[in-house]
Short mmCIF file of C-alpha atoms and ligand atoms in Angstrom, two decimals:
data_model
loop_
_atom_site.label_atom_id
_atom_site.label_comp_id
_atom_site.label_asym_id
_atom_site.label_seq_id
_atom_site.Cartn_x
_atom_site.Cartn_y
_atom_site.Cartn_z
CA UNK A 20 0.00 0.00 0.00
CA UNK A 21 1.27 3.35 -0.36
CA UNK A 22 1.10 6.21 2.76
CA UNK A 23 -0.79 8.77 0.56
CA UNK A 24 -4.14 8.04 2.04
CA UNK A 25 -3.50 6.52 5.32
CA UNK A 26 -1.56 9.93 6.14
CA UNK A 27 -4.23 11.87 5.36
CA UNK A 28 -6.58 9.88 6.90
CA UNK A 29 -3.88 9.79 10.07
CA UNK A 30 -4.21 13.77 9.93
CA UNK A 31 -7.67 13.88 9.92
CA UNK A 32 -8.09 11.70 13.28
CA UNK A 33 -5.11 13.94 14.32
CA UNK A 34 -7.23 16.86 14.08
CA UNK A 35 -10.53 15.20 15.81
CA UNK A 36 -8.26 14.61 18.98
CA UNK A 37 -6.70 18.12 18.66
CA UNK A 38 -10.35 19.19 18.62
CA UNK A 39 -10.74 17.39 22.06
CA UNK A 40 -7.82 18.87 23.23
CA UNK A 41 -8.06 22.95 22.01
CA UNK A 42 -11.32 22.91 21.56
CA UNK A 43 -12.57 23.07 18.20
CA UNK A 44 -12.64 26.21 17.44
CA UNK A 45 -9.02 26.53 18.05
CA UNK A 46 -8.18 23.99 15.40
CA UNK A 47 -7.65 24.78 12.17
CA UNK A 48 -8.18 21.75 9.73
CA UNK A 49 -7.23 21.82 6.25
CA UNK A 50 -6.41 18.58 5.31
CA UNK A 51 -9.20 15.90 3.80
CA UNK A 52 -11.18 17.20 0.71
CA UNK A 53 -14.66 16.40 2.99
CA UNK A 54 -17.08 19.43 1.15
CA UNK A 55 -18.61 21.37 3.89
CA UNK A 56 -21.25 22.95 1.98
CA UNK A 57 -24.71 21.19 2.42
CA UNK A 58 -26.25 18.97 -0.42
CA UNK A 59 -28.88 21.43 -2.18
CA UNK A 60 -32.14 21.00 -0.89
CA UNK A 61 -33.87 19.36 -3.45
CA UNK A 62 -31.37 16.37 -2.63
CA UNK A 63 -33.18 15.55 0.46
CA UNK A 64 -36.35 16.61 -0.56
CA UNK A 65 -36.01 13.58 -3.41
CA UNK A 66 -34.73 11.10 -0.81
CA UNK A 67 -37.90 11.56 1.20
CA UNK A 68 -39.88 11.49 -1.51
CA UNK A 69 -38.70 8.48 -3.13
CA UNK A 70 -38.34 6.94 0.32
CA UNK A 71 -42.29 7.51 0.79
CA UNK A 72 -43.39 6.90 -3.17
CA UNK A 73 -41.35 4.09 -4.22
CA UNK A 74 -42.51 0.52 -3.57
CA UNK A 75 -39.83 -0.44 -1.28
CA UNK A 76 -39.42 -3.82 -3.04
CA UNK A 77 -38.16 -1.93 -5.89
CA UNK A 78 -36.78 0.95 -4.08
CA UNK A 79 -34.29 -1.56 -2.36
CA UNK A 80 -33.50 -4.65 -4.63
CA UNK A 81 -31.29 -5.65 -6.74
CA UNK A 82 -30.93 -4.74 -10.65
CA UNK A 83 -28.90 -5.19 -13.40
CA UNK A 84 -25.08 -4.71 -12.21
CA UNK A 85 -24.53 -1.77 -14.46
CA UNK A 86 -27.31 -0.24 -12.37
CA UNK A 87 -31.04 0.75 -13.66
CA UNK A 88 -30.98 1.09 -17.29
CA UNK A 89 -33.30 4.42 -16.75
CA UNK A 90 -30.87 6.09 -14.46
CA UNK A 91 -27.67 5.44 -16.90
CA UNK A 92 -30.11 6.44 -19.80
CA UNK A 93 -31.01 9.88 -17.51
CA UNK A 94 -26.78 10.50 -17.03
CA UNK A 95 -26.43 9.43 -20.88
CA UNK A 96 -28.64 12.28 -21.99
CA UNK A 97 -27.51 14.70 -19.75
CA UNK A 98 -23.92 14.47 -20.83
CA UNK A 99 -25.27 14.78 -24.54
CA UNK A 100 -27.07 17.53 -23.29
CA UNK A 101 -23.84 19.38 -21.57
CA UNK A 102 -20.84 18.01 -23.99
CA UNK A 103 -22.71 17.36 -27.15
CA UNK A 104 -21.71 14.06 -26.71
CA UNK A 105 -23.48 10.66 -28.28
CA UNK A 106 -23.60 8.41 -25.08
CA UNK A 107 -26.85 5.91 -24.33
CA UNK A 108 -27.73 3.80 -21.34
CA UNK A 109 -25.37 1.52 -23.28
CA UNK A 110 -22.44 3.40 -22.43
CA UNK A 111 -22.73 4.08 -18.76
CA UNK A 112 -21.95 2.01 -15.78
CA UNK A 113 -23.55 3.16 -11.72
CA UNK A 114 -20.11 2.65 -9.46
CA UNK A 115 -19.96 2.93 -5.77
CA UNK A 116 -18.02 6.65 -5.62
CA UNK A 117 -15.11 7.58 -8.13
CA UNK A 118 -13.14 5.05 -6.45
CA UNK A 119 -15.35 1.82 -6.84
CA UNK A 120 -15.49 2.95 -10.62
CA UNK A 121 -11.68 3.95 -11.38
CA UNK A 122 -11.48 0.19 -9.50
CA UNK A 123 -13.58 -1.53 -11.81
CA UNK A 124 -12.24 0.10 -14.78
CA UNK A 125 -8.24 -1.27 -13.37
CA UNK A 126 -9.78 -4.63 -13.06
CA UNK A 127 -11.03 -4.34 -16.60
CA UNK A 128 -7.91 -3.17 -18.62
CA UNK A 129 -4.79 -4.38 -16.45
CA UNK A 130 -2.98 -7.17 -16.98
CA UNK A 131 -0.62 -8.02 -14.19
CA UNK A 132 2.69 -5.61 -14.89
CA UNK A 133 1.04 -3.53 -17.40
CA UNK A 134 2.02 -0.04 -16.40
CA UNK A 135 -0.53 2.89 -15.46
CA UNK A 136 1.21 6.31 -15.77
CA UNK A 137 0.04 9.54 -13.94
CA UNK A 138 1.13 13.68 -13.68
CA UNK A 139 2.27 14.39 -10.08
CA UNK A 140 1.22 15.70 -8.62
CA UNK A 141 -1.20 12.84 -8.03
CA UNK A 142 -4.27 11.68 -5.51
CA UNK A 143 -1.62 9.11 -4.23
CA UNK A 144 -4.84 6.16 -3.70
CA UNK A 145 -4.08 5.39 -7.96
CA UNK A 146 -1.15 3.53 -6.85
CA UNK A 147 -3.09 1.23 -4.80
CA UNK A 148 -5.81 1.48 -7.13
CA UNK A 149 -3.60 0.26 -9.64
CA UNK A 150 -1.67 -2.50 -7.37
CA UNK A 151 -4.84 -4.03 -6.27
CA UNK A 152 -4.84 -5.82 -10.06
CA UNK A 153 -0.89 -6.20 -10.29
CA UNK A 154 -0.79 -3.36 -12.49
CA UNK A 155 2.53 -0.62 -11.61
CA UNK A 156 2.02 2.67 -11.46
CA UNK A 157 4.60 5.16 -13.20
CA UNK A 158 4.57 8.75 -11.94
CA UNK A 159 5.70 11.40 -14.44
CA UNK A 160 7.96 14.53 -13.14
CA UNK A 161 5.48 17.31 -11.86
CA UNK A 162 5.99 20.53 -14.59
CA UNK A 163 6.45 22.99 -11.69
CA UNK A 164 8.09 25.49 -14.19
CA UNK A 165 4.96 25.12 -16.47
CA UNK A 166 2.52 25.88 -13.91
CA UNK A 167 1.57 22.19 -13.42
CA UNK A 168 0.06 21.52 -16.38
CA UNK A 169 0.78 18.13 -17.48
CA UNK A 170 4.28 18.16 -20.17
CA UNK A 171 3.11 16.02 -22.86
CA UNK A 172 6.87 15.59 -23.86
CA UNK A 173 7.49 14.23 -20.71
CA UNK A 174 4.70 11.74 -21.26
CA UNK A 175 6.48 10.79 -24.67
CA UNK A 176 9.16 9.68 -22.95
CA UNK A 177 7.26 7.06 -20.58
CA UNK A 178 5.59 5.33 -22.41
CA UNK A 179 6.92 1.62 -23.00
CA UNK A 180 5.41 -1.23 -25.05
CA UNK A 181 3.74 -1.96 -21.07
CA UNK A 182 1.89 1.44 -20.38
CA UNK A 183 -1.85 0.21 -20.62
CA UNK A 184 -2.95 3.39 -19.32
CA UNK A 185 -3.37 6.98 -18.74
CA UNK A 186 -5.02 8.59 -15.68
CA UNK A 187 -5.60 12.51 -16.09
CA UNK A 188 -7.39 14.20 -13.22
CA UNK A 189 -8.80 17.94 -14.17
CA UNK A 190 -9.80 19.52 -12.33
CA UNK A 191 -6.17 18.55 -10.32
CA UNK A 192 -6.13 17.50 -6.54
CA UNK A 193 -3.78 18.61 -5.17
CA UNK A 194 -3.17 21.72 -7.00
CA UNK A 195 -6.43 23.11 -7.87
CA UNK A 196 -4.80 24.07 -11.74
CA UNK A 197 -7.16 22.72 -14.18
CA UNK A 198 -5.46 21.32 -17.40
CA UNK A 199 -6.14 23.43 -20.40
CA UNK A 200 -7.84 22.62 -23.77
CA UNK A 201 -4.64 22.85 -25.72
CA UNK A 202 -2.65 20.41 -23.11
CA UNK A 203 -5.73 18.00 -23.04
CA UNK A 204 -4.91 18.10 -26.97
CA UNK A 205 -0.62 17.86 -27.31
CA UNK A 206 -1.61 14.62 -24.66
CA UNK A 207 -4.23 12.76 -26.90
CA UNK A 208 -1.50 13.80 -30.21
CA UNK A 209 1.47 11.64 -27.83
CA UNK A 210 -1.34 9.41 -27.53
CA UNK A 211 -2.41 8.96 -30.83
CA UNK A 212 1.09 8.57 -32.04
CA UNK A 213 2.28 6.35 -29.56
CA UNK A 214 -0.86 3.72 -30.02
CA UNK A 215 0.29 3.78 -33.87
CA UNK A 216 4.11 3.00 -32.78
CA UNK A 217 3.62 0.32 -30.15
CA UNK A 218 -0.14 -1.03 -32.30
CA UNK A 219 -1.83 -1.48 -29.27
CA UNK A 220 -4.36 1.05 -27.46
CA UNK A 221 -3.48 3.28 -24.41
CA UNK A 222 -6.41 3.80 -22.45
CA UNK A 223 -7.05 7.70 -20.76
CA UNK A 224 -8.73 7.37 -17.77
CA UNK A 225 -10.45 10.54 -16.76
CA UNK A 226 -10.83 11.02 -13.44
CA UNK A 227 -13.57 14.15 -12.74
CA UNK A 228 -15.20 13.79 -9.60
CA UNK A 229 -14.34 18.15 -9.52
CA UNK A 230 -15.98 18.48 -12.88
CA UNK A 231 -18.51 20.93 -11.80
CA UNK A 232 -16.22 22.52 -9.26
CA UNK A 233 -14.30 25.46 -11.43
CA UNK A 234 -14.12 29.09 -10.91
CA UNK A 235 -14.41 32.38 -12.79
CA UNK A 236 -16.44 30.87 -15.78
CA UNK A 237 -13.86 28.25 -16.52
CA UNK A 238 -14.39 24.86 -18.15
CA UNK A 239 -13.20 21.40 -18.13
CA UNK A 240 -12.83 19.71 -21.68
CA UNK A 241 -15.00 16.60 -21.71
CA UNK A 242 -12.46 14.49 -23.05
CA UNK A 243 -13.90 11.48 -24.98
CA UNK A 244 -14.13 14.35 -27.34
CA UNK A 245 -10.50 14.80 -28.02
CA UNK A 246 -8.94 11.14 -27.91
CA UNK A 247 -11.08 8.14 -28.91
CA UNK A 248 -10.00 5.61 -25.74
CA UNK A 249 -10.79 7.84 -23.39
CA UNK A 250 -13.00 6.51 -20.36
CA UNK A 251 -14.34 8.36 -18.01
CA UNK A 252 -14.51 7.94 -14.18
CA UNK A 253 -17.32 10.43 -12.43
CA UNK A 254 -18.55 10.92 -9.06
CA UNK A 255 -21.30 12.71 -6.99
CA UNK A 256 -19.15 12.90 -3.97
CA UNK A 257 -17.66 16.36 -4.53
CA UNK A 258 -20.12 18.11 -6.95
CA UNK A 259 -23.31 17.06 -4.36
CA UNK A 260 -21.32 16.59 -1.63
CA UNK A 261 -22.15 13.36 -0.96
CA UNK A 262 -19.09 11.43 -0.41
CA UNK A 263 -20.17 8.79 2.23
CA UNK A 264 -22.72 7.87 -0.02
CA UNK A 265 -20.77 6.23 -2.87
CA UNK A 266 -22.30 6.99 -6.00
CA UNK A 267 -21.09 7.63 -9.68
CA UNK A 268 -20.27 6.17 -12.66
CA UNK A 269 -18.26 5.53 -15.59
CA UNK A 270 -18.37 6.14 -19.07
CA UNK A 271 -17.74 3.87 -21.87
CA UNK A 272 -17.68 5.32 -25.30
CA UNK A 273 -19.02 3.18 -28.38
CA UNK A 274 -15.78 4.11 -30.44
CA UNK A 275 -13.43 3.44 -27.83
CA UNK A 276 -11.46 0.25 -28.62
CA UNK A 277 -13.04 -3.12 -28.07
CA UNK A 278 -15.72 -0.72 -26.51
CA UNK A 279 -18.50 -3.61 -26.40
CA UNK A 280 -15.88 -6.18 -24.82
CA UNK A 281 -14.34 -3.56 -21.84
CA UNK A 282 -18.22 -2.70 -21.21
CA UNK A 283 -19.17 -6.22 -20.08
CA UNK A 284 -16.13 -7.16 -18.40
CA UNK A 285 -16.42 -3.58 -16.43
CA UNK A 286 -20.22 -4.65 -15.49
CA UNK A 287 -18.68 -8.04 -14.34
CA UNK A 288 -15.78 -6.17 -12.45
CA UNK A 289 -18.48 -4.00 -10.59
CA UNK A 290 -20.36 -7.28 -9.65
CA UNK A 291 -17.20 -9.68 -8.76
CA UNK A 292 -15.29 -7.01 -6.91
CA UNK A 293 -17.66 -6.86 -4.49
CA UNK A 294 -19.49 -3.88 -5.06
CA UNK A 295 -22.25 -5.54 -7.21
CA UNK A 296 -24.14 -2.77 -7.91
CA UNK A 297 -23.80 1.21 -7.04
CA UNK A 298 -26.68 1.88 -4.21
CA UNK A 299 -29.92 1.70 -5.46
CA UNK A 300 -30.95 4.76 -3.96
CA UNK A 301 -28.82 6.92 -4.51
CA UNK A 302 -29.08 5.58 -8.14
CA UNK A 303 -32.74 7.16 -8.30
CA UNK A 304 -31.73 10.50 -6.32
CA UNK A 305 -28.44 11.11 -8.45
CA UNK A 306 -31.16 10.53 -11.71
CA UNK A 307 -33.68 13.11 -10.07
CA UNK A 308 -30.59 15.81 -9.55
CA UNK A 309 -28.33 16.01 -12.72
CA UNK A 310 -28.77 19.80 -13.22
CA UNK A 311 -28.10 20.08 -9.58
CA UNK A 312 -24.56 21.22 -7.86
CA UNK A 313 -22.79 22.54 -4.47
CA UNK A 314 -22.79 25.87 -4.38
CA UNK A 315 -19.60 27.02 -5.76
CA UNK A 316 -19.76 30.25 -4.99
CA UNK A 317 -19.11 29.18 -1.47
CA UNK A 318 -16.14 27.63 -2.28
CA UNK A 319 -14.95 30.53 -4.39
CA UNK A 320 -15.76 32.95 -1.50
CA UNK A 321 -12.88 30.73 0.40
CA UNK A 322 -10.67 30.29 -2.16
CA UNK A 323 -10.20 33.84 -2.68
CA UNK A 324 -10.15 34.60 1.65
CA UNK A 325 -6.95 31.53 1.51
CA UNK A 326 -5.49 32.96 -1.11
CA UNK A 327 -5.48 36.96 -0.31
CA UNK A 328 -4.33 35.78 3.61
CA UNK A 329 -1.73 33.34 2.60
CA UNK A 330 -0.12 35.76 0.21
CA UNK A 331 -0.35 38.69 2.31
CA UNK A 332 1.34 36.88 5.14
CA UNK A 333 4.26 35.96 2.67
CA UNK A 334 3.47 32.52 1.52
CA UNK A 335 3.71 31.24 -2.35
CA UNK A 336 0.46 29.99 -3.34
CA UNK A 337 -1.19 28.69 -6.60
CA UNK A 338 -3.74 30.73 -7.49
CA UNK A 339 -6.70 27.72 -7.82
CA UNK A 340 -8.73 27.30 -10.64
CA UNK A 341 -10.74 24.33 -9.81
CA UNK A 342 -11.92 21.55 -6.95
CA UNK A 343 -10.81 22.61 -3.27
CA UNK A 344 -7.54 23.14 -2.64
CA UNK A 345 -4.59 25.21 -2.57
CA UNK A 346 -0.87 24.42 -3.47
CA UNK A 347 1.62 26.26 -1.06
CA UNK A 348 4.99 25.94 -1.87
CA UNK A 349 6.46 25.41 1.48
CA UNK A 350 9.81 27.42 2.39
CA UNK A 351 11.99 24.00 2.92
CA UNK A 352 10.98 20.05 3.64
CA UNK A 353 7.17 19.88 3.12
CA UNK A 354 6.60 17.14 5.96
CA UNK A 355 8.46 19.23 8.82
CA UNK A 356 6.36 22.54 7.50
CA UNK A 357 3.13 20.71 8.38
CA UNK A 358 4.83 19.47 11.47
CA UNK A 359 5.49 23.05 12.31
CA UNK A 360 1.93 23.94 10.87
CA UNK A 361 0.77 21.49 13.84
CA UNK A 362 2.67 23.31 16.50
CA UNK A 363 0.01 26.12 15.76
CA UNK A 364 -2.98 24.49 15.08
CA UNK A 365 -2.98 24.05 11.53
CA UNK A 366 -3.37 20.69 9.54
CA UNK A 367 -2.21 20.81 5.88
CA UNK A 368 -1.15 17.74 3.88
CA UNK A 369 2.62 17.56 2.95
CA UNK A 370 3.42 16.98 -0.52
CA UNK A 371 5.01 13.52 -0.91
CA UNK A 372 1.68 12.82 0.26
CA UNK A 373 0.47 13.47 -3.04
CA UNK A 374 4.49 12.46 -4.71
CA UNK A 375 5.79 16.44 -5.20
CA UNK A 376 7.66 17.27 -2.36
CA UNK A 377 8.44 21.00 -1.61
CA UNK A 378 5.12 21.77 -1.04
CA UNK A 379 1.69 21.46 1.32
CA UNK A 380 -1.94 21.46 0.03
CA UNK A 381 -4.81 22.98 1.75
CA UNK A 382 -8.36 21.55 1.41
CA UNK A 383 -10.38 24.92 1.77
CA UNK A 384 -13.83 22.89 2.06
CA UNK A 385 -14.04 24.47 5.29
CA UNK A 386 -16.24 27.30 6.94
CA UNK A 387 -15.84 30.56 5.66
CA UNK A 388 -15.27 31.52 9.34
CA UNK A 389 -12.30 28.63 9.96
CA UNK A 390 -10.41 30.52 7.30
CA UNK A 391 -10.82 33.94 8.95
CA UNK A 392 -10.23 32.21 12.76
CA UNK A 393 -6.55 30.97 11.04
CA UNK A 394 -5.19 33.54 9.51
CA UNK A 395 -2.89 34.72 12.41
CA UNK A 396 -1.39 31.13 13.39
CA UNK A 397 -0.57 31.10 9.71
CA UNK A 398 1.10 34.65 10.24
CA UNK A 399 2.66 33.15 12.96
CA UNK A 400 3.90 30.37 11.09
CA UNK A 401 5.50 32.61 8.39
CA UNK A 402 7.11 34.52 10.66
CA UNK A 403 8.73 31.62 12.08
CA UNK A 404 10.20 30.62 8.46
CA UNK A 405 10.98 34.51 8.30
CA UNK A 406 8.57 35.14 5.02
CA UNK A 407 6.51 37.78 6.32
CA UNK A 408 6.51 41.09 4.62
N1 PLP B 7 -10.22 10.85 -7.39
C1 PLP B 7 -9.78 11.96 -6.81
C2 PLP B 7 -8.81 12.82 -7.54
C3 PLP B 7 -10.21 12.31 -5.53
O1 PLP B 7 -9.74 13.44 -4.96
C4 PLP B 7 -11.12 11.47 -4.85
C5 PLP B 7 -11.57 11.77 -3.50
O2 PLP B 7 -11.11 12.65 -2.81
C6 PLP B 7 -11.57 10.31 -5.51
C7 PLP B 7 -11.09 10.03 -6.78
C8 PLP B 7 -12.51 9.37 -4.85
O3 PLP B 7 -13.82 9.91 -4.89
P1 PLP B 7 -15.09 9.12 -4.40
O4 PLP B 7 -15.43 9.61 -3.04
O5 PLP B 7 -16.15 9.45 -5.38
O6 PLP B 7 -14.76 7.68 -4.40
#
């Protein structure tokens, strides 16, 4: 297993018995991407309703393992709708979260030692993701220089005969940057060219459970449009914020290759991993809620609070584009800054958590008022490292 998770889950119960300790509103945690902001209300409006109108024998049983045909058919047109897209129910698979579908999709595509390659930064759970089926994850360089965008020439160079995959997260935890139409097209070219070298297909796995989450009118190519084996990984965790209750999906377009043969091996992978279908439930809320989403705004209102305070007290920040965090560079080692962050209150994920060291992210899914409440311990902090102005 790698630490990536398990530390930030280790920071997280950190910060609960800090919370004990303090008091809680002397604790300033910043470090798991939990969305603070409520679902919208028609969200639990529908689950009472459909709790109350559905015949619970159908409300609660079991269906196909690529989940109700009229739910997938409801996502299918809805990406049409939004990405002028071509999907049917045909093409779309219920998963339990982002995970249980980036999971199944691993299942379906590796081959033990076929290699997975990723940008770090990266959520650091793809390399046990990726283990769990024998596969090996290959980190590329982070392109700190270029703003972390992803460096398509740096992908060039590793890809072997053994690279299976791609997985591209945009919006980006940890850094917030959201890749750009023109990178998400200099990546499918390397693509392209490199499936015609090695005469074998290299799958892109997008993984977009921030979709929705992007700021100042920005968008997020949808990007089955760009490269043909693209297959995309989506979740309701962030954009509803509904994370404990594990639902997406995954997308498998008709052109992409052997398209028909992934799709039923990926409905078998849902069913034989363990999952066996994605929560009925939540399968008929998600359906009644597609034009729904957080309230951005919210986060946006934060984003900008982090931002102004951290570079006002002297800290190096990148200025976020997307999801919910910031990317500090940190002024030395990474993991002793957030051991220093600790000694006043403040809980911030080091960067080898997420493989970039030299650097700290802040999840800034937090009240509006936490923010304000920690902007003199993280004075403090910079004057410790001597940064402040
Ligand atoms: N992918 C990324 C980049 C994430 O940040 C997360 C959760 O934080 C996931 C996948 C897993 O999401 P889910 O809760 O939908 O399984």
């Amino acid at each position: 297993m790698t630490e990536g998770g398990s530390a930030i889950r280790a920071m997280f119960e950190e910060g609960a018995r800090m919370a004990e300790r303090f008091g809680r509103e002397n604790v300033y945690d910043f470090s798991l991407g939990n969305p603070n902001i409520p679902a919208p209300e028609k969200v639990r409006r529908e689950i009472v309703r459909l709790a109350e109108e559905t015949d619970p024998m159908e409300l609660h049983g079991y269906m196909s393992n690529a989940g109700y045909p009229f739910v997938r058919s409801a996502v299918a047109e809805s990406l049409n709708r939004r990405f002028g897209t071509d999907f049917s129910e045909d093409n779309i698979i219920m998963t339990v979260g982002a995970a249980g579908g980036l999971n199944v999709v691993l299942k379906t595509l590796l081959n033990p030692g076929d290699e997975v390659l990723v940008f770090a930064p990266y959520f650091l759970e793809y390399g046990n993701y990726v283990s769990n089926f024998d596969g090996v994850l290959k980190a590329i360089p982070a392109n700190a220089k270029g703003g972390f965008q992803p460096d398509p020439e740096a992908l060039r160079e590793h890809i072997t005969e053994r690279t299976k995959a791609l997985i591209l997260n945009n919006p980006n935890n940890p850094t917030g940057v959201i890749y750009t139409e023109e990178t998400v097209r200099a990546i499918a070219r390397v693509l392209e060219e490199k499936e015609r070298e090695l005469g074998a297909p290299i799958y892109l796995i997008s993984d977009e459970p921030y979709r929705e989450l992007a700021y100042d009118g920005r968008t997020v190519p949808y990007l089955t449009k760009y490269y043909r084996d693209t297959v995309v990984g989506y979740s309701w965790s962030k954009s509803l914020s509904l994370p404990g209750e594990r639902i997406g999906y995954i997308v498998i377009p008709s052109e992409c290759a052997d398209s028909r043969l992934i799709f039923d091996a990926a409905v078998i992978a849902n069913r034989i991993l363990g999952f066996v279908n994605a929560p009925s439930l939540q399968q008929r809320l998600v359906a009644e809620c597609l034009e729904e989403s957080a309230d951005v705004d919210a986060y946006d209102k934060n984003r900008r609070a982090l931002y102004d305070g951290l570079t006002e007290a002297g800290f190096e920040c990148i200025y976020p584009e997307g999801a919910f965090y910031m990317w500090v560079k940190t002024p030395g080692d990474d993991r002793e800054f957030s051991q220093r962050a600790k000694g006043h209150n403040i809980l911030v994920v080091p960067g080898t958590s997420f493989a970039c060291p030299g650097y700290v992210r802040i999840a800034y899914c937090v009240s509006y008022d936490m923010i304000k409440r920690s902007m003199p311990s993280f004075r403090a902090l910079a004057e410790e490292y001597g940064l402040s102005k």
